[in-house]
Amino acid sequence: MGHQVEVDQAFVQSPEHRPKPVISEAGSIPLIDLLPLFSDSTATAVQATLVEQVEAASRDWGFFQVINHGVPVELLKAAETAEREFFELSEEEKKKVRRDEVNPLGYYESEHTKNVRDWKEVFDMVVHEPGVVDVSGLELKNKWPQVPLGFRETFEEYAKSVEKLAFRLLELIALSLNLPSQRLNVFFEEQTSFIRLNHYPPCPYPDLALGVGRHKDAGALTVLYQDSTGGLDVKRKSDGEWVRVKPIPNAFIINVGDIIQVWSNDKYESAEHRVSVNSAKDRLSIPFFFNPASHTNVKPLEELVDETNPAKYDEYNWGEFFKTRKDSNYKKLEVENIQITHFKRV
């Protein structure tokens, strides 16, 4: 008789949300080459093409991959190595930097998405220290582990480099909305951005659990690096099918978050996504969540609203929204966590 796997019900997705055995890789998310951004002599036509590509990807998918993005390959490899070494530490060692009710930064192993536990462990750090992540105004310091050596230096350098890329992408998105390139930068002067390290161990029942359940990202932009394992699934807008994102070496996956959906007054849509796990190998990823200042009141941008295209959302405060969302991910609540649809005008 085969060995019976013990199934922990906390991880089990309801039947309609369980991953199907085969997921389409056809018609995968767009790939955009950012090399023109780094060329001084770039013709305006080439820049315009880049803006058009970002516009089409943000409108049709809410997701795209970028190559030649300006973040050095050696830095990507160093970050991936440091992440792997951290998650290979003993539980006892990792728990020295475990998050708590007061400081949500550091190591954590029981995150919930839509009230089902995720098959993963994470480590969170703010991009700017001391960081304020929500409306509570609490100034947070990163919980840097003593080992692996060089962990802090690697991720401080990684944060600076990816933040530069995030601003360049934000400017392309502004241009794609026919706004001045720097129009959105002002919201990020006291940004609440953070970096998460995700580790998805092999799962004995990958047909029942998910690494991260289906969700949309609450912030402005997510800039994600992933290893070669694969597992990120994006819900295709055209037919609602789940599409597996094929890992491209040294690329970043970019997705438009809820805030850009609201700013754009639904021209762009934050896409639903999830992470499938597998029984054979683990997976690592590093999302950079590019988020505005906690005092930002989010609403459709006035330049994009008029009589024929009225505002589709009521204004909401980002810091309050994020605090409510974060609290529900920390504790299992019996209510749906906060969504931008709660601010949608009928």
Tab-separated table of N, CA, C and O in Angstrom, residues 208-269:
chain	number	residue	atom	x	y	z
A	208	LEU	N	-4.378	20.275	-3.996
A	208	LEU	CA	-5.327	20.792	-3.004
A	208	LEU	C	-4.938	22.155	-2.445
A	208	LEU	O	-5.791	22.927	-2.033
A	209	ALA	N	-3.623	22.425	-2.383
A	209	ALA	CA	-3.126	23.654	-1.744
A	209	ALA	C	-2.596	24.628	-2.798
A	209	ALA	O	-2.392	24.269	-3.954
A	210	LEU	N	-2.364	25.867	-2.378
A	210	LEU	CA	-1.702	26.860	-3.232
A	210	LEU	C	-0.602	27.538	-2.419
A	210	LEU	O	-0.723	27.706	-1.203
A	211	GLY	N	0.477	27.943	-3.117
A	211	GLY	CA	1.546	28.698	-2.454
A	211	GLY	C	1.019	30.042	-1.988
A	211	GLY	O	1.283	30.498	-0.877
A	212	VAL	N	0.259	30.687	-2.860
A	212	VAL	CA	-0.527	31.876	-2.485
A	212	VAL	C	-1.861	31.730	-3.200
A	212	VAL	O	-1.900	31.515	-4.414
A	213	GLY	N	-2.941	31.871	-2.450
A	213	GLY	CA	-4.266	31.801	-3.049
A	213	GLY	C	-4.504	32.968	-4.002
A	213	GLY	O	-3.764	33.952	-4.006
A	214	ARG	N	-5.543	32.846	-4.811
A	214	ARG	CA	-5.862	33.888	-5.803
A	214	ARG	C	-6.029	35.234	-5.085
A	214	ARG	O	-6.652	35.322	-4.027
A	215	HIS	N	-5.461	36.276	-5.657
A	215	HIS	CA	-5.553	37.607	-5.043
A	215	HIS	C	-5.129	38.650	-6.063
A	215	HIS	O	-4.560	38.323	-7.106
A	216	LYS	N	-5.389	39.901	-5.730
A	216	LYS	CA	-4.866	41.036	-6.504
A	216	LYS	C	-3.957	41.817	-5.575
A	216	LYS	O	-4.197	41.849	-4.366
A	217	ASP	N	-2.928	42.458	-6.132
A	217	ASP	CA	-2.014	43.230	-5.286
A	217	ASP	C	-2.612	44.600	-4.994
A	217	ASP	O	-3.083	45.297	-5.896
A	218	ALA	N	-2.577	44.981	-3.709
A	218	ALA	CA	-3.262	46.188	-3.260
A	218	ALA	C	-2.530	47.473	-3.634
A	218	ALA	O	-3.135	48.534	-3.714
A	219	GLY	N	-1.209	47.398	-3.834
A	219	GLY	CA	-0.398	48.601	-4.025
A	219	GLY	C	-0.421	49.137	-5.447
A	219	GLY	O	-1.382	48.928	-6.203
A	220	ALA	N	0.654	49.854	-5.818
A	220	ALA	CA	0.708	50.478	-7.145
A	220	ALA	C	1.289	49.522	-8.180
A	220	ALA	O	0.643	49.182	-9.174
A	221	LEU	N	2.542	49.093	-7.942
A	221	LEU	CA	3.222	48.203	-8.890
A	221	LEU	C	3.933	47.113	-8.107
A	221	LEU	O	4.443	47.370	-7.017
A	222	THR	N	4.020	45.921	-8.670
A	222	THR	CA	4.848	44.862	-8.093
A	222	THR	C	5.922	44.506	-9.104
A	222	THR	O	5.629	44.318	-10.294
A	223	VAL	N	7.174	44.459	-8.634
A	223	VAL	CA	8.324	44.100	-9.479
A	223	VAL	C	8.877	42.803	-8.902
A	223	VAL	O	9.482	42.798	-7.838
A	224	LEU	N	8.645	41.692	-9.595
A	224	LEU	CA	8.933	40.370	-9.036
A	224	LEU	C	10.078	39.666	-9.754
A	224	LEU	O	10.076	39.565	-10.985
A	225	TYR	N	11.018	39.167	-8.955
A	225	TYR	CA	12.051	38.270	-9.492
A	225	TYR	C	11.696	36.863	-9.049
A	225	TYR	O	11.287	36.656	-7.907
A	226	GLN	N	11.819	35.872	-9.956
A	226	GLN	CA	11.550	34.491	-9.554
A	226	GLN	C	12.661	33.578	-10.047
A	226	GLN	O	13.337	33.883	-11.025
A	227	ASP	N	12.840	32.446	-9.360
A	227	ASP	CA	13.835	31.476	-9.812
A	227	ASP	C	13.274	30.692	-10.999
A	227	ASP	O	12.227	31.031	-11.549
A	228	SER	N	13.952	29.610	-11.380
A	228	SER	CA	13.588	28.914	-12.624
A	228	SER	C	12.471	27.880	-12.449
A	228	SER	O	12.055	27.251	-13.412
A	229	THR	N	11.962	27.719	-11.211
A	229	THR	CA	10.972	26.650	-10.977
A	229	THR	C	9.641	26.913	-11.665
A	229	THR	O	9.048	26.017	-12.259
A	230	GLY	N	9.145	28.138	-11.589
A	230	GLY	CA	7.832	28.452	-12.178
A	230	GLY	C	6.706	28.052	-11.242
A	230	GLY	O	6.850	27.163	-10.408
A	231	GLY	N	5.576	28.723	-11.378
A	231	GLY	CA	4.424	28.438	-10.520
A	231	GLY	C	3.468	29.607	-10.436
A	231	GLY	O	2.367	29.482	-9.919
A	232	LEU	N	3.898	30.782	-10.962
A	232	LEU	CA	3.014	31.942	-10.940
A	232	LEU	C	1.970	31.794	-12.041
A	232	LEU	O	2.300	31.607	-13.208
A	233	ASP	N	0.700	31.850	-11.649
A	233	ASP	CA	-0.414	31.750	-12.594
A	233	ASP	C	-1.168	33.077	-12.621
A	233	ASP	O	-1.495	33.624	-11.573
A	234	VAL	N	-1.456	33.563	-13.829
A	234	VAL	CA	-2.170	34.826	-14.007
A	234	VAL	C	-3.512	34.533	-14.669
A	234	VAL	O	-3.585	33.732	-15.608
A	235	LYS	N	-4.545	35.195	-14.192
A	235	LYS	CA	-5.876	34.995	-14.784
A	235	LYS	C	-5.985	35.862	-16.027
A	235	LYS	O	-5.924	37.093	-15.951
A	236	ARG	N	-6.120	35.207	-17.166
A	236	ARG	CA	-6.179	35.933	-18.442
A	236	ARG	C	-7.521	36.633	-18.575
A	236	ARG	O	-8.574	36.030	-18.369
A	237	LYS	N	-7.459	37.930	-18.906
A	237	LYS	CA	-8.704	38.709	-18.945
A	237	LYS	C	-9.635	38.263	-20.063
A	237	LYS	O	-10.846	38.292	-19.916
A	238	SER	N	-9.036	37.846	-21.199
A	238	SER	CA	-9.865	37.558	-22.374
A	238	SER	C	-10.836	36.402	-22.129
A	238	SER	O	-11.954	36.405	-22.631
A	239	ASP	N	-10.426	35.378	-21.344
A	239	ASP	CA	-11.315	34.222	-21.159
A	239	ASP	C	-11.359	33.684	-19.730
A	239	ASP	O	-12.006	32.662	-19.472
A	240	GLY	N	-10.660	34.360	-18.789
A	240	GLY	CA	-10.701	33.923	-17.399
A	240	GLY	C	-9.900	32.661	-17.109
A	240	GLY	O	-9.976	32.109	-16.013
A	241	GLU	N	-9.109	32.188	-18.093
A	241	GLU	CA	-8.285	30.989	-17.876
A	241	GLU	C	-7.025	31.356	-17.083
A	241	GLU	O	-6.501	32.462	-17.208
A	242	TRP	N	-6.521	30.402	-16.303
A	242	TRP	CA	-5.252	30.601	-15.590
A	242	TRP	C	-4.096	30.261	-16.520
A	242	TRP	O	-4.068	29.201	-17.129
A	243	VAL	N	-3.154	31.178	-16.630
A	243	VAL	CA	-1.992	30.998	-17.507
A	243	VAL	C	-0.725	30.967	-16.662
A	243	VAL	O	-0.502	31.864	-15.838
A	244	ARG	N	0.098	29.949	-16.854
A	244	ARG	CA	1.370	29.839	-16.134
A	244	ARG	C	2.403	30.785	-16.773
A	244	ARG	O	2.578	30.787	-17.993
A	245	VAL	N	3.059	31.600	-15.941
A	245	VAL	CA	4.093	32.511	-16.455
A	245	VAL	C	5.406	31.746	-16.547
A	245	VAL	O	5.929	31.261	-15.547
A	246	LYS	N	5.914	31.640	-17.756
A	246	LYS	CA	7.156	30.882	-17.984
A	246	LYS	C	8.338	31.702	-17.472
A	246	LYS	O	8.510	32.861	-17.864
A	247	PRO	N	9.152	31.137	-16.585
A	247	PRO	CA	10.304	31.911	-16.097
A	247	PRO	C	11.288	32.221	-17.230
A	247	PRO	O	11.623	31.350	-18.033
A	248	ILE	N	11.703	33.480	-17.307
A	248	ILE	CA	12.740	33.907	-18.257
A	248	ILE	C	13.935	34.301	-17.409
A	248	ILE	O	13.795	35.125	-16.497
A	249	PRO	N	15.104	33.702	-17.654
A	249	PRO	CA	16.257	34.006	-16.791
A	249	PRO	C	16.528	35.510	-16.699
A	249	PRO	O	16.500	36.216	-17.714
A	250	ASN	N	16.748	35.982	-15.477
A	250	ASN	CA	17.139	37.373	-15.187
A	250	ASN	C	16.095	38.424	-15.577
A	250	ASN	O	16.413	39.606	-15.694
A	251	ALA	N	14.856	37.987	-15.788
A	251	ALA	CA	13.781	38.941	-16.112
A	251	ALA	C	13.037	39.309	-14.828
A	251	ALA	O	13.147	38.623	-13.806
A	252	PHE	N	12.301	40.397	-14.884
A	252	PHE	CA	11.363	40.743	-13.814
A	252	PHE	C	9.948	40.617	-14.361
A	252	PHE	O	9.693	40.920	-15.532
A	253	ILE	N	9.044	40.202	-13.493
A	253	ILE	CA	7.617	40.185	-13.837
A	253	ILE	C	6.996	41.413	-13.173
A	253	ILE	O	7.208	41.653	-11.981
A	254	ILE	N	6.278	42.191	-13.952
A	254	ILE	CA	5.675	43.434	-13.449
A	254	ILE	C	4.166	43.274	-13.448
A	254	ILE	O	3.596	42.808	-14.439
A	255	ASN	N	3.535	43.650	-12.348
A	255	ASN	CA	2.082	43.717	-12.435
A	255	ASN	C	1.535	45.002	-11.834
A	255	ASN	O	2.100	45.576	-10.914
A	256	VAL	N	0.473	45.447	-12.480
A	256	VAL	CA	-0.233	46.660	-12.107
A	256	VAL	C	-1.088	46.327	-10.886
A	256	VAL	O	-1.821	45.349	-10.898
A	257	GLY	N	-0.982	47.133	-9.839
A	257	GLY	CA	-1.766	46.885	-8.628
A	257	GLY	C	-3.065	47.674	-8.613
A	257	GLY	O	-3.356	48.470	-9.525
A	258	ASP	N	-3.826	47.467	-7.551
A	258	ASP	CA	-5.132	48.119	-7.408
A	258	ASP	C	-5.064	49.642	-7.486
A	258	ASP	O	-5.970	50.291	-8.004
A	259	ILE	N	-3.987	50.225	-6.927
A	259	ILE	CA	-3.904	51.700	-6.899
A	259	ILE	C	-3.852	52.262	-8.318
A	259	ILE	O	-4.518	53.252	-8.630
A	260	ILE	N	-3.074	51.610	-9.198
A	260	ILE	CA	-3.002	52.090	-10.588
A	260	ILE	C	-4.345	51.854	-11.297
A	260	ILE	O	-4.762	52.661	-12.123
A	261	GLN	N	-5.037	50.777	-10.936
A	261	GLN	CA	-6.386	50.572	-11.490
A	261	GLN	C	-7.285	51.761	-11.138
A	261	GLN	O	-7.996	52.289	-11.997
A	262	VAL	N	-7.237	52.192	-9.880
A	262	VAL	CA	-8.086	53.321	-9.453
A	262	VAL	C	-7.601	54.623	-10.081
A	262	VAL	O	-8.414	55.391	-10.619
A	263	TRP	N	-6.285	54.901	-10.015
A	263	TRP	CA	-5.758	56.127	-10.638
A	263	TRP	C	-6.176	56.218	-12.108
A	263	TRP	O	-6.514	57.280	-12.609
A	264	SER	N	-6.125	55.069	-12.811
A	264	SER	CA	-6.426	55.072	-14.256
A	264	SER	C	-7.929	55.032	-14.525
A	264	SER	O	-8.355	55.035	-15.682
A	265	ASN	N	-8.725	54.998	-13.457
A	265	ASN	CA	-10.195	54.930	-13.575
A	265	ASN	C	-10.629	53.730	-14.418
A	265	ASN	O	-11.513	53.822	-15.274
A	266	ASP	N	-9.968	52.589	-14.138
A	266	ASP	CA	-10.280	51.296	-14.776
A	266	ASP	C	-9.776	51.152	-16.207
A	266	ASP	O	-10.109	50.170	-16.877
A	267	LYS	N	-8.942	52.093	-16.694
A	267	LYS	CA	-8.333	51.832	-18.011
A	267	LYS	C	-7.439	50.603	-17.877
A	267	LYS	O	-7.378	49.753	-18.767
A	268	TYR	N	-6.704	50.529	-16.755
A	268	TYR	CA	-5.872	49.359	-16.462
A	268	TYR	C	-6.521	48.586	-15.327
A	268	TYR	O	-7.154	49.181	-14.458
A	269	GLU	N	-6.349	47.272	-15.371
A	269	GLU	CA	-6.972	46.460	-14.334
A	269	GLU	C	-5.935	45.595	-13.646
A	269	GLU	O	-5.111	44.954	-14.300
